XYZ file of C-alpha atoms in Angstrom:
725
model
C -5.875 -24.403 24.096
C -3.536 -23.663 26.985
C -5.670 -20.681 27.920
C -8.155 -23.016 29.527
C -5.531 -24.464 31.855
C -5.117 -21.080 33.512
C -8.755 -20.843 34.626
C -8.797 -22.295 38.105
C -10.901 -22.387 41.268
C -13.618 -19.894 42.071
C -12.396 -17.425 39.478
C -12.839 -20.099 36.814
C -16.375 -20.881 37.990
C -17.426 -17.216 38.114
C -15.812 -16.509 34.788
C -17.360 -19.522 33.049
C -20.879 -18.832 34.328
C -20.647 -15.153 33.392
C -19.343 -15.888 29.902
C -21.936 -18.554 29.164
C -24.785 -16.379 30.430
C -23.583 -13.274 28.586
C -23.038 -15.176 25.352
C -26.472 -16.827 25.519
C -28.285 -13.567 26.293
C -26.361 -11.607 23.673
C -26.918 -14.228 20.991
C -30.599 -14.537 21.828
C -31.116 -10.783 21.685
C -29.230 -10.552 18.412
C -31.250 -13.182 16.557
C -34.638 -12.993 18.268
C -37.075 -11.730 15.620
C -39.151 -9.907 18.230
C -36.123 -7.805 19.164
C -35.298 -6.896 15.583
C -38.806 -6.673 14.077
C -39.703 -3.420 12.375
C -43.128 -3.325 13.970
C -45.037 -0.154 14.672
C -43.928 0.122 18.295
C -40.244 -0.213 17.465
C -40.594 2.401 14.734
C -42.111 4.920 17.143
C -39.346 4.357 19.698
C -36.539 4.280 17.149
C -34.859 7.537 18.105
C -34.674 6.808 21.835
C -33.898 3.122 21.492
C -31.222 3.265 18.777
C -27.482 3.677 19.154
C -26.120 6.607 17.191
C -23.461 6.135 14.520
C -20.034 5.642 16.104
C -17.571 7.984 14.378
C -13.846 7.537 15.067
C -10.610 9.167 13.882
C -8.441 6.038 14.078
C -7.083 6.675 10.562
C -6.729 10.436 11.267
C -9.907 11.151 9.305
C -13.532 10.873 10.433
C -14.966 7.423 9.635
C -17.822 5.175 10.685
C -16.356 2.530 12.992
C -17.802 -0.198 10.736
C -15.466 0.861 7.920
C -12.287 0.830 10.028
C -10.479 -2.542 9.715
C -9.149 -2.848 13.242
C -10.373 -3.471 16.789
C -11.440 -0.294 18.602
C -13.024 0.463 21.977
C -14.938 3.760 22.171
C -16.214 5.675 25.217
C -18.341 8.764 24.659
C -19.184 11.557 27.081
C -22.208 9.680 28.460
C -20.168 6.506 29.067
C -17.535 8.519 30.944
C -20.151 10.170 33.157
C -22.196 7.038 33.897
C -19.158 4.936 34.784
C -17.553 7.673 36.862
C -14.342 7.587 34.795
C -12.182 10.449 36.016
C -8.892 9.991 34.173
C -7.218 7.931 31.466
C -5.970 5.411 34.032
C -9.569 4.428 34.807
C -9.920 3.348 31.174
C -6.684 1.520 30.416
C -6.581 -0.347 33.731
C -10.252 -1.317 33.986
C -12.167 -1.072 30.692
C -10.186 -2.579 27.787
C -10.013 -6.301 26.908
C -6.566 -7.822 27.533
C -5.213 -4.519 28.882
C -4.194 -3.779 32.459
C -1.425 -2.717 34.833
C 1.905 -3.873 33.459
C 4.983 -3.311 35.614
C 6.493 -2.338 38.922
C 6.075 1.390 38.500
C 3.096 3.675 38.094
C 0.903 3.839 34.987
C 2.744 0.988 33.279
C 0.495 -0.814 30.786
C 0.291 -4.469 29.827
C -1.447 -5.305 26.564
C -1.502 -8.631 24.707
C 1.747 -9.637 26.428
C 3.640 -6.397 25.785
C 4.927 -4.348 28.730
C 7.382 -1.452 29.100
C 10.907 -2.116 30.315
C 12.267 -0.634 33.511
C 14.603 1.699 31.605
C 12.750 2.829 28.509
C 9.774 3.729 30.719
C 7.803 3.908 27.462
C 4.485 2.109 27.433
C 3.601 -0.177 24.506
C 0.510 1.995 24.048
C 0.719 5.709 23.167
C -1.594 8.241 24.838
C -2.734 11.155 22.649
C -4.577 14.113 24.186
C -5.806 16.433 21.426
C -2.775 15.464 19.373
C -0.177 15.678 22.169
C 1.611 12.304 22.502
C 2.698 10.722 25.781
C 4.639 7.446 25.858
C 6.642 7.664 29.072
C 4.771 5.880 31.859
C 5.715 8.671 34.281
C 2.974 11.182 33.527
C 0.939 8.700 31.492
C -2.400 10.073 32.598
C -4.802 12.925 32.001
C -8.180 14.189 33.174
C -11.325 13.117 31.326
C -13.193 16.310 32.119
C -14.772 18.034 29.101
C -13.947 15.084 26.838
C -16.138 14.158 23.855
C -14.841 10.614 23.457
C -11.945 8.246 24.039
C -10.851 5.855 21.290
C -8.641 2.891 22.192
C -7.073 1.406 19.055
C -5.976 -2.145 19.784
C -3.018 -3.684 17.978
C 0.062 -2.229 16.264
C -0.556 1.345 15.037
C 2.943 2.261 13.861
C 1.905 3.096 10.286
C -0.015 6.228 11.273
C 1.092 6.843 14.864
C 4.780 5.999 14.828
C 7.497 4.414 16.863
C 5.993 3.539 20.258
C 2.499 2.463 19.171
C 3.575 -1.184 19.105
C 0.528 -2.284 21.106
C -2.034 0.413 20.398
C -3.145 4.014 20.864
C -5.403 5.773 23.371
C -6.816 8.827 21.608
C -8.595 11.418 23.784
C -10.644 14.055 21.955
C -12.003 17.121 23.747
C -15.561 18.356 23.223
C -16.333 20.804 20.441
C -17.798 24.161 21.561
C -21.218 25.468 20.585
C -22.488 28.985 19.970
C -23.725 29.220 23.540
C -22.041 29.076 26.940
C -22.366 25.765 28.739
C -20.689 24.329 31.794
C -20.672 21.860 34.633
C -19.640 22.112 38.276
C -19.490 19.255 40.756
C -17.980 17.801 43.907
C -17.646 14.487 45.789
C -16.798 13.498 49.343
C -15.994 10.048 50.716
C -14.244 8.053 53.399
C -10.497 8.533 54.006
C -11.304 12.245 53.706
C -11.651 11.909 49.962
C -12.450 15.200 48.211
C -13.011 15.758 44.510
C -14.181 18.845 42.664
C -14.324 20.187 39.130
C -15.525 23.100 37.025
C -15.901 23.131 33.215
C -17.199 25.746 30.817
C -16.891 26.653 27.149
C -18.583 28.911 24.668
C -18.183 31.722 22.137
C -16.172 34.876 22.739
C -17.452 35.821 19.299
C -20.105 33.630 17.715
C -18.963 31.466 14.812
C -15.424 32.856 15.130
C -13.711 32.590 18.524
C -14.343 30.099 21.344
C -12.890 29.532 24.799
C -12.915 26.407 26.948
C -11.612 25.740 30.455
C -11.697 22.691 32.720
C -10.314 22.593 36.272
C -10.164 19.487 38.435
C -8.773 18.709 41.891
C -8.813 15.785 44.313
C -7.195 14.594 47.524
C -7.447 11.821 50.088
C -5.616 10.788 53.254
C -4.699 7.335 51.964
C -4.852 4.160 54.024
C -1.263 3.596 55.218
C -0.007 5.055 58.502
C 3.713 5.522 59.167
C 4.343 5.655 62.920
C 8.058 6.520 62.654
C 8.758 9.623 64.824
C 8.781 12.859 62.844
C 7.401 11.299 59.672
C 4.251 12.181 57.731
C 1.686 9.863 59.295
C -0.536 9.609 56.181
C 2.093 7.676 54.258
C 0.225 7.373 50.952
C -1.951 10.500 51.009
C -2.670 11.779 47.505
C -3.365 15.083 45.785
C -4.152 15.895 42.155
C -4.748 19.146 40.274
C -5.400 19.475 36.558
C -6.229 22.325 34.175
C -7.188 21.875 30.521
C -7.909 24.883 28.320
C -8.304 25.769 24.678
C -8.863 28.696 22.344
C -10.519 27.948 18.991
C -10.394 30.428 16.101
C -12.536 29.832 12.974
C -12.248 33.011 10.868
C -13.602 31.266 7.748
C -15.464 28.078 6.956
C -12.216 26.574 5.664
C -9.687 27.617 8.323
C -9.571 26.328 11.872
C -6.883 27.126 14.470
C -6.940 25.582 17.950
C -4.561 26.210 20.835
C -4.577 23.732 23.739
C -2.784 24.354 27.037
C -2.958 21.575 29.631
C -1.202 20.865 32.911
C -1.516 18.594 35.918
C 0.155 17.926 39.252
C -0.032 14.434 40.760
C 1.445 13.926 44.232
C 1.524 11.016 46.669
C 3.361 10.779 49.977
C 4.478 7.277 49.041
C 3.666 3.926 47.517
C 0.470 1.973 48.195
C 2.325 -0.958 49.723
C 5.229 -2.235 51.784
C 8.062 -4.776 52.111
C 7.782 -8.028 54.052
C 10.755 -10.158 55.165
C 9.897 -13.804 55.807
C 13.120 -15.432 54.659
C 14.481 -16.516 51.264
C 11.175 -18.025 50.120
C 9.119 -14.888 50.758
C 6.633 -14.441 47.939
C 3.433 -12.834 46.832
C 1.290 -14.837 49.268
C 3.150 -13.236 52.194
C 1.903 -9.768 51.244
C -1.273 -8.402 52.834
C -2.966 -5.035 52.442
C -4.184 -5.175 56.043
C -0.605 -5.522 57.291
C 0.544 -2.571 55.183
C -1.932 -0.224 56.874
C 0.375 0.286 59.870
C 4.068 0.566 59.052
C 7.253 2.162 60.360
C 10.019 3.320 57.996
C 12.560 6.139 58.282
C 12.696 7.531 54.720
C 9.547 9.437 53.688
C 8.181 8.384 50.325
C 7.413 10.563 47.324
C 5.664 9.888 44.018
C 5.238 13.175 42.149
C 4.606 14.158 38.537
C 4.244 17.654 37.091
C 3.179 17.938 33.464
C 2.556 20.894 31.155
C 1.748 20.735 27.447
C 0.823 23.031 24.592
C -0.504 22.201 21.149
C -1.306 24.280 18.076
C -3.620 22.548 15.601
C -4.123 24.318 12.259
C -6.463 22.839 9.664
C -7.369 24.197 6.249
C -10.069 22.603 4.103
C -9.594 22.525 0.352
C -12.370 21.274 -1.906
C -11.279 17.625 -2.028
C -8.679 17.354 0.739
C -7.487 19.091 3.879
C -4.099 20.114 5.226
C -3.419 19.887 8.948
C -0.433 20.874 11.075
C -0.154 19.733 14.697
C 2.702 21.216 16.742
C 3.094 20.026 20.333
C 5.371 20.668 23.289
C 5.345 18.811 26.587
C 7.443 18.934 29.762
C 7.107 16.213 32.393
C 8.957 16.368 35.713
C 9.006 13.179 37.742
C 10.310 12.837 41.301
C 10.389 9.585 43.227
C 11.742 8.472 46.604
C 11.251 5.238 48.525
C 12.791 3.657 51.616
C 15.115 1.022 50.145
C 14.467 -1.575 52.851
C 10.979 -0.391 53.863
C 11.934 -0.472 57.546
C 13.048 1.777 60.387
C 16.360 -0.059 60.653
C 19.067 1.990 62.467
C 21.786 0.057 60.629
C 20.340 1.236 57.302
C 19.062 4.670 58.321
C 18.435 6.989 55.366
C 18.948 4.372 52.640
C 16.613 5.038 49.717
C 15.843 4.568 46.053
C 15.346 7.832 44.173
C 14.674 9.269 40.739
C 14.526 12.848 39.463
C 13.625 13.018 35.791
C 12.685 15.756 33.337
C 11.323 15.032 29.875
C 11.152 17.799 27.246
C 9.384 16.802 24.025
C 8.608 18.687 20.790
C 6.683 17.183 17.865
C 5.456 18.402 14.500
C 3.134 16.508 12.191
C 2.083 17.885 8.824
C -0.500 15.768 7.062
C -2.773 15.851 4.051
C -5.938 13.784 3.806
C -9.008 13.373 1.655
C -12.312 14.885 2.706
C -14.092 11.575 2.090
C -15.390 9.644 5.088
C -16.246 6.665 2.862
C -15.277 5.446 -0.584
C -11.708 6.161 -1.725
C -9.849 7.968 1.047
C -6.228 8.600 1.901
C -3.908 10.276 4.382
C -0.191 11.095 4.198
C 2.281 13.217 6.077
C 5.608 13.791 7.771
C 6.450 13.637 11.471
C 9.378 15.118 13.425
C 10.197 14.699 17.114
C 12.892 16.136 19.380
C 13.080 14.728 22.881
C 15.476 15.336 25.749
C 15.386 13.151 28.842
C 17.485 14.151 31.865
C 18.042 12.281 35.130
C 19.368 14.473 37.945
C 19.899 11.859 39.329
C 18.551 8.332 39.511
C 20.062 5.910 41.977
C 20.102 4.093 45.279
C 21.796 4.791 48.611
C 23.381 2.341 51.056
C 24.939 2.488 54.507
C 28.556 1.286 54.502
C 30.420 0.694 57.789
C 33.429 2.684 56.555
C 31.670 5.486 54.631
C 28.244 5.796 56.219
C 25.316 6.737 53.998
C 26.516 6.686 50.382
C 24.606 6.844 47.123
C 25.236 5.463 43.655
C 23.852 8.284 41.518
C 23.622 8.413 37.731
C 23.340 11.809 36.051
C 22.467 11.415 32.400
C 21.079 13.111 29.316
C 19.455 11.143 26.511
C 18.595 12.977 23.296
C 16.234 11.413 20.746
C 15.522 12.641 17.229
C 12.829 10.958 15.137
C 11.853 11.673 11.530
C 9.105 9.827 9.648
C 7.137 9.920 6.433
C 3.869 7.982 6.213
C 0.878 7.309 4.029
C -2.236 5.157 3.871
C -5.016 4.714 1.327
C -8.311 2.817 1.259
C -9.580 1.647 -2.129
C -13.124 0.239 -2.605
C -13.594 -2.520 -5.181
C -16.289 -5.011 -6.242
C -18.946 -2.888 -4.488
C -18.604 -4.521 -1.062
C -14.815 -4.727 -0.536
C -12.193 -2.240 0.587
C -8.409 -2.660 0.495
C -6.305 -0.578 2.888
C -2.556 -0.253 2.321
C -0.170 1.899 4.318
C 3.428 2.333 5.314
C 5.773 4.457 7.378
C 9.505 4.942 7.052
C 11.067 5.974 10.343
C 14.568 7.094 11.346
C 15.655 7.426 14.977
C 18.887 8.871 16.376
C 19.837 8.623 20.064
C 22.723 10.142 22.012
C 23.683 9.266 25.587
C 25.879 11.214 28.006
C 26.031 9.521 31.420
C 28.158 9.996 34.529
C 27.984 7.635 37.501
C 29.025 8.862 40.944
C 29.620 7.326 44.346
C 28.559 10.117 46.689
C 28.915 10.206 50.486
C 26.082 12.008 52.266
C 26.350 15.789 51.945
C 28.668 15.722 48.909
C 27.374 16.959 45.544
C 28.330 15.418 42.228
C 30.022 18.666 41.167
C 32.693 18.114 43.851
C 33.892 14.642 42.831
C 35.003 12.725 39.763
C 32.603 10.173 38.275
C 33.417 6.514 38.793
C 32.177 5.786 35.286
C 31.358 7.763 32.143
C 29.392 6.571 29.127
C 29.033 8.494 25.876
C 27.543 6.921 22.801
C 25.122 7.381 19.922
C 23.032 5.002 17.837
C 20.805 5.068 14.752
C 17.839 2.890 13.857
C 15.590 2.934 10.840
C 12.640 0.772 9.937
C 9.666 0.453 7.616
C 6.261 -0.168 9.199
C 3.739 -1.560 6.688
C 0.048 -2.301 7.101
C -2.486 -4.095 4.911
C -6.174 -4.761 5.557
C -9.174 -6.108 3.676
C -12.758 -5.156 4.602
C -15.965 -6.805 3.418
C -19.261 -4.961 3.970
C -22.030 -7.551 4.015
C -24.534 -4.692 4.288
C -24.877 -1.362 6.094
C -24.819 -3.135 9.470
C -22.272 -5.963 9.170
C -18.594 -5.792 8.265
C -15.740 -8.290 8.300
C -12.040 -7.531 8.094
C -8.585 -9.045 8.209
C -5.353 -7.141 8.729
C -1.604 -7.436 9.150
C 0.644 -4.727 10.608
C 4.168 -4.352 11.897
C 4.787 -2.870 15.338
C 7.984 -1.265 16.591
C 9.380 0.140 19.824
C 12.875 1.693 19.676
C 15.771 0.329 21.662
C 17.963 2.464 23.836
C 20.356 2.724 26.737
C 20.166 1.859 30.389
C 20.468 5.104 32.309
C 22.177 3.474 35.311
C 25.599 2.358 34.050
C 28.360 1.459 36.507
C 30.573 -0.374 33.970
C 32.589 1.150 31.070
C 31.335 -1.622 28.761
C 28.737 0.266 26.712
C 27.431 -2.896 25.029
C 26.240 -4.046 28.424
C 23.785 -1.146 28.558
C 22.283 -1.264 25.066
C 19.003 -3.009 24.314
C 17.539 -3.600 20.869
C 14.256 -2.396 19.361
C 11.206 -4.577 19.964
C 9.322 -5.706 16.857
C 5.975 -7.399 16.282
C 3.844 -8.694 13.444
C 0.142 -8.423 14.270
C -2.432 -10.584 12.466
C -6.128 -9.964 13.085
C -9.499 -11.161 11.815
C -12.614 -9.408 13.020
C -16.313 -8.707 12.630
C -18.441 -5.675 13.539
C -22.203 -5.397 13.856
C -24.032 -2.073 14.239
C -27.777 -2.530 13.976
C -30.201 -0.154 15.696
C -29.779 -0.891 19.410
C -26.699 -3.147 19.248
C -23.011 -2.690 18.549
C -20.800 -5.783 18.718
C -17.161 -6.056 17.760
C -15.173 -9.269 17.931
C -11.677 -10.127 16.749
C -9.150 -12.945 16.830
C -5.481 -11.922 16.934
C -2.047 -13.495 16.721
C 1.046 -11.494 17.625
C 4.583 -12.623 16.793
C 7.123 -10.767 18.960
C 10.893 -10.358 18.716
C 13.317 -8.688 21.148
C 10.573 -7.831 23.638
C 11.757 -5.279 26.210
C 12.260 -6.818 29.653
C 14.440 -6.117 32.691
C 16.991 -8.243 34.507
C 19.032 -7.996 37.691
C 22.752 -8.265 38.291
C 24.472 -9.328 41.519
C 23.939 -6.585 44.077
C 20.414 -5.848 42.877
C 21.355 -3.649 39.888
C 18.599 -3.556 37.244
C 19.263 -3.548 33.511
C 17.069 -3.497 30.421
C 17.284 -6.515 28.150
C 15.472 -8.283 25.311
C 13.480 -11.511 25.255
C 14.426 -12.899 21.847
C 11.085 -14.433 20.868
C 7.532 -14.582 22.188
C 3.999 -14.830 20.884
C 0.437 -14.213 21.970
C -2.959 -15.096 20.588
C -6.517 -14.683 21.737
C -9.993 -13.362 21.121
C -11.672 -10.108 22.142
C -15.263 -8.889 22.276
C -16.706 -5.473 23.020
C -20.360 -4.547 22.911
C -22.995 -1.905 23.611
C -26.646 -2.919 23.756
C -29.553 -0.552 24.406
C -32.088 -3.017 25.786
C -34.870 -0.457 26.274
C -35.199 3.311 26.380
C -34.023 3.192 30.001
C -31.681 0.196 30.207
C -28.334 -0.322 28.476
C -25.550 -2.890 28.811
C -21.954 -2.582 27.671
C -18.781 -4.520 28.210
C -15.826 -6.399 26.846
C -14.192 -9.799 27.106
C -10.612 -10.767 26.380
C -9.049 -14.241 26.363
C -5.314 -14.501 25.792
C -2.367 -16.840 25.853
C 1.004 -15.035 25.828
C 4.181 -17.111 26.033
C 7.953 -16.651 25.898
C 9.561 -18.780 23.175
C 13.227 -17.847 23.649
C 14.002 -16.004 26.873
C 16.772 -16.464 29.423
C 16.792 -13.938 32.273
C 19.148 -13.920 35.255
C 20.466 -17.343 34.142
C 16.946 -18.796 34.319
C 15.274 -20.225 31.223
C 11.683 -19.002 30.846
C 10.897 -20.676 27.520
C 7.259 -21.774 27.522
C 6.296 -19.587 30.504
C 3.377 -17.156 30.444
C 4.489 -13.582 29.801
C 4.750 -11.189 32.731
C 1.830 -8.995 33.858
C -0.581 -10.541 31.333
C -3.938 -11.649 32.811
C -5.304 -14.934 31.464
C -8.557 -13.123 30.721
C -10.388 -9.859 31.351
C -14.135 -9.298 31.594
C -15.971 -5.973 31.892
C -19.729 -5.628 32.263
C -21.533 -2.322 32.740
C -25.267 -1.905 33.350
C -26.911 1.522 33.288
C -30.565 2.210 34.152
C -32.236 5.629 33.864
C -35.866 5.975 34.945
C -37.955 8.734 33.310
C -38.568 10.215 36.765
C -34.838 11.004 37.095
C -33.576 8.108 39.199
C -30.553 6.299 37.756
C -28.054 3.618 38.665
C -24.874 2.268 37.113
C -22.997 -0.927 37.979
C -19.545 -1.675 36.586
C -17.819 -5.046 37.065
C -14.206 -5.822 36.136
C -12.822 -9.339 36.467
C -9.201 -10.277 35.726
C -7.575 -13.689 35.698
C -4.291 -14.695 37.281
C -0.997 -13.337 35.950
C 2.728 -13.941 36.311
C 4.835 -11.572 38.428
C 8.619 -11.762 38.818
C 10.611 -12.097 42.051
C 13.761 -10.294 40.934
C 16.073 -11.607 43.660
C 15.041 -15.266 43.687
C 14.672 -15.266 39.883
C 11.298 -16.985 39.863
C 7.789 -16.369 38.600
C 5.069 -15.902 41.217
C 1.430 -16.286 40.225
C -1.048 -13.654 41.424
C -4.705 -14.594 41.914
C -7.521 -13.246 39.801
C -9.778 -10.552 41.226
C -13.165 -8.912 40.736
C -13.941 -5.214 41.224
C -17.504 -3.901 41.508
C -18.320 -0.176 41.304
C -21.794 1.214 41.993
C -23.421 4.598 41.427
C -27.011 5.517 42.385
C -28.640 8.927 42.104
C -31.316 11.345 40.941
C -31.319 13.995 38.157
C -33.628 16.977 37.740
C -33.441 20.455 36.163
C -29.712 20.213 35.461
C -28.902 18.955 38.973
C -27.537 15.538 39.825
C -27.218 14.024 43.319
C -25.744 10.568 43.818
C -24.012 8.122 46.074
C -21.211 5.844 44.952
C -19.148 2.897 46.116
C -15.934 1.846 44.380
C -14.641 -1.662 45.078
C -17.914 -2.546 46.799
C -16.678 -5.916 48.102
C -13.352 -4.458 49.321
C -11.415 -6.826 47.049
C -7.653 -6.983 47.660
C -4.947 -7.810 45.110
C -1.290 -7.062 44.393
C -0.665 -4.447 41.694
C 3.134 -4.014 41.553
C 5.644 -6.568 42.809
C 9.384 -7.196 43.050
C 11.794 -9.232 45.140
C 13.987 -8.106 48.007
C 16.779 -10.025 49.706
C 14.916 -12.409 52.043
C 11.725 -10.540 51.259
C 9.271 -9.144 48.729
C 7.806 -5.719 47.971
C 4.331 -5.101 46.660
C 1.653 -2.470 46.236
C -2.112 -2.943 46.428
C -5.297 -1.671 44.886
C -7.398 0.939 46.673
C -9.674 -0.300 49.481
C -13.410 0.329 49.296
C -14.337 3.982 48.751
C -17.862 5.135 49.646
C -19.132 8.664 49.183
C -21.683 11.135 47.870
C -21.574 13.645 45.040
C -23.454 16.362 43.234
C -23.169 18.274 39.979
C -24.956 21.027 38.104
C -25.091 21.550 34.335
C -25.713 25.020 32.947
């Protein structure tokens, strides 16, 4: 397999040794009779040394993970606490096999070869927070405070989750309240003046009837880049985050349940975590250094800012044999971005910048009916409606012209999307040990674009001039998204499955159009067929899931550049990926547990010409050759505990947009450590993230005679405390 050819050097050696050792130990533990014997000692320790049943809502009903015919990664409240996972980004960038950072803007996801395009901004994986969907990468994050579990559904999920779930779904479920007040308060402090604090509580306003929950979180740090340009903010990538999640739950009867969620967050950074280097026409990724970026001088202050508010009303009524559920959501995301276009304090280009001001307003309604069964014959069906308005006010880039001075190309646009779907899925047991799952979704999408492009001298508003170009258009798409799966239950602990599903991501318009030719700015929907074979084992102290996948892709969303550095969305006609994934949890003893995942992948373009360069046969962008996660948690009865988390990623292809070439980034290994002591509800600990101070490029693009890149966070060391009540 060509996968092997991508494992090189020290990364290959480390990876090979780790895989061989992990496989040998895991296999030995799984088959060793002494580990599985039902002797008297094991019986007495069964409760403390046994993994609980893993219940998921992947099919929008509660089911044992063994009965769900698809690959799923699950993180419960204990996993989140032990690993120090603070937000959704910590999961999708560092915990999931074959998933990672996937583009040259924030919170872009790569998974099995799929990435978002520069103009859709929609990730190939949909984030759901208590039923509220988020696809746009700007604002693709949320706090993990007061969360019961996170389910990551891998592979196309369009049948039940709709248009953008071409690669998967991240489903975040908040904790359920009890008939007593409970809470948690905590804080952390670390180098670079890092501060983090939170406060959670929930409980009954009226027992068995009305409950309230509130979670507040805030953090800040001074960053690690200094801008010495006179009059500028010296902490050039200082960060600040605030988030509030709240709910009100009303259960007037045993059958009726009404839940209102109100969430918001504010995420602000003074600029990007990187810089631009100019070393001539052959400048590439190897010319970038995090150490060099720590002391810079540029004249335009940066800004990366997202404000998000959402509301959801979830009404569920239980009938005797089925339930009816309505989920109504509303979300507003405001995104503001500014960056020095040349990354320098160049008097000849003073004030030149790239900028984006975006507001997304999204309403959804899903009405579904489903059986009460968690096993045996079960079904779900429903309708889904979505209204979305996306406004740019504006997006563009500014230049300094000798005749006109500082002038910006600014696009003001409004894009309206309407989506309507009807879906259904049923699981039918047969021959005692088999289950057949069949599902489908019909989906209709309507888009309207109204765009005006302006050439604006400094100090002149767009209201005072005529646009240099106007685009008005509308398009319709419809599609059917089927799914079929077969499950075989060998016994109560072993299951095997095979599945096929169609994935879909809508096309759209470029929102930066300087030409009257509308066809130049349209890109087609991306489509996939996902084939998967898998096995799951859940026996006492071990859970192991493994799957082999093949993904056939058509019209994959990509971006290209035109002369002058103008970016457009485009489609790669054909591509494919295949690989294998493992995820496991093993409770070795009452005090020691091991979890992790492994992903091997080969993702390749089959028919793709970009910027007049043929990339047929090349590895797909932003896709690591492999990913490996290993977590070890030890808890001594006296209260001492430690957790070690290791993430290793292989090399991946990045694109130099100006020189139209692929640059290969090196693999990297991140090690996070937490050590502390618990007693009487208190917890005191020290932590170190990126223990070895590993450095690697995260985002990357070309500049004329240069290259721009951002980096991962340097080592963070600190202390923390929390109290549960």
